C-alpha positions as semicolon CSV with decimal commas, in nm:
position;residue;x (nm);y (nm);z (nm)
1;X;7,013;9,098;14,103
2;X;7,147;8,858;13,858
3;X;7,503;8,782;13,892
4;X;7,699;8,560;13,603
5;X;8,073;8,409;13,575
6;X;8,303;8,629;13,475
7;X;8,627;8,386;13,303
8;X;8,688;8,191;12,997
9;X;8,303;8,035;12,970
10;X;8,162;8,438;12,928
11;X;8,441;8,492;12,711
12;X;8,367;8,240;12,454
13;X;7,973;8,233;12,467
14;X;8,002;8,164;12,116
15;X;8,238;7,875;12,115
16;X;8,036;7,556;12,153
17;X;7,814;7,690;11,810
18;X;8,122;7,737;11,681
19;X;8,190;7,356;11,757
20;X;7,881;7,244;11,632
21;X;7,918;7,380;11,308
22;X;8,238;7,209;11,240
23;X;8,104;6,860;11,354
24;X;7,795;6,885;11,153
25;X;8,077;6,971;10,826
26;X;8,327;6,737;10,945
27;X;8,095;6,413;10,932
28;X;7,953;6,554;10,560
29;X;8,266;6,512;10,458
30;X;8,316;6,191;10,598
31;X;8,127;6,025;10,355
32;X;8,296;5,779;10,147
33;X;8,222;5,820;9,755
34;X;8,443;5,703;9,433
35;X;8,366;5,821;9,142
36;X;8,517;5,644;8,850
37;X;8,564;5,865;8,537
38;X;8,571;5,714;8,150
39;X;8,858;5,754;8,092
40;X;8,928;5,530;8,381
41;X;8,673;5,251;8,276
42;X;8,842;5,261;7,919
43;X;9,138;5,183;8,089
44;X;9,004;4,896;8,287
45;X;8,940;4,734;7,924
46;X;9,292;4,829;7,824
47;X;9,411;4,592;8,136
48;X;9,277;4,264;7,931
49;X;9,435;4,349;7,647
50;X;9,759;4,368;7,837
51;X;9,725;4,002;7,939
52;X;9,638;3,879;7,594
53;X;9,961;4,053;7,449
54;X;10,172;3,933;7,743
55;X;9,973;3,562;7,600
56;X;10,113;3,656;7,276
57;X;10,507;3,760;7,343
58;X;10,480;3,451;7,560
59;X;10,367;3,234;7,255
60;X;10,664;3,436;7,011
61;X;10,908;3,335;7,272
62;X;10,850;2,974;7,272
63;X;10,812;2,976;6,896
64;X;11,164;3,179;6,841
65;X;11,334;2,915;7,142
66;X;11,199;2,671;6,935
67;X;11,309;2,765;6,590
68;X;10,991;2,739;6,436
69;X;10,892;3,176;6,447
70;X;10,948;3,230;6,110
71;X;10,900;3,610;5,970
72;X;10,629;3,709;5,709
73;X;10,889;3,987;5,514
74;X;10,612;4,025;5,266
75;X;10,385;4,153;5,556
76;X;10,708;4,308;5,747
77;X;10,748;4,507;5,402
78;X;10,392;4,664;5,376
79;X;10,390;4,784;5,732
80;X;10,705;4,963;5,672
81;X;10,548;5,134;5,409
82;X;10,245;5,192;5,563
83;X;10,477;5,373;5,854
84;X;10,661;5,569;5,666
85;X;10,385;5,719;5,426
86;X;10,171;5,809;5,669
């Protein structure tokens, strides 16, 4: 005659395949992976730009402290038209 345990281990038989299962999903998902879209990488090129104009506005400062900026209104002219034609 076979006797077993009667309690909480013959009530949850199923419980440590439960516990594997989970384990095996929970260190899948701790693998570490970036992904870096194109949008993304455009932008990336986009961030050297920003330091050459911040070069630039630097360089228009110091010329317009200076007194020597002087405007093209010939050139400040056409891109108004351009702007306002299109």
């Amino acid at each position: 005659m076979k006797i077993t345990s009667y309690g909480i281990n013959a009530m949850n038989a199923y419980k440590k395949q439960v516990r594997n299962v989970k384990s095996d999903t929970v260190k899948a998902s701790f693998a570490d992976k970036i992904e870096i879209s194109k949008a993304a990488q455009e932008m990336q090129g986009v961030s050297t730009y920003g330091t050459e104009r911040a070069d630039r506005v630097q360089q228009l400062k110091e010329d317009i402290a200076s007194g020597e900026y002087k405007v093209n209104a010939r050139q400040v002219a056409e891109d108004m038209l351009k702007y306002y034609r299109f």
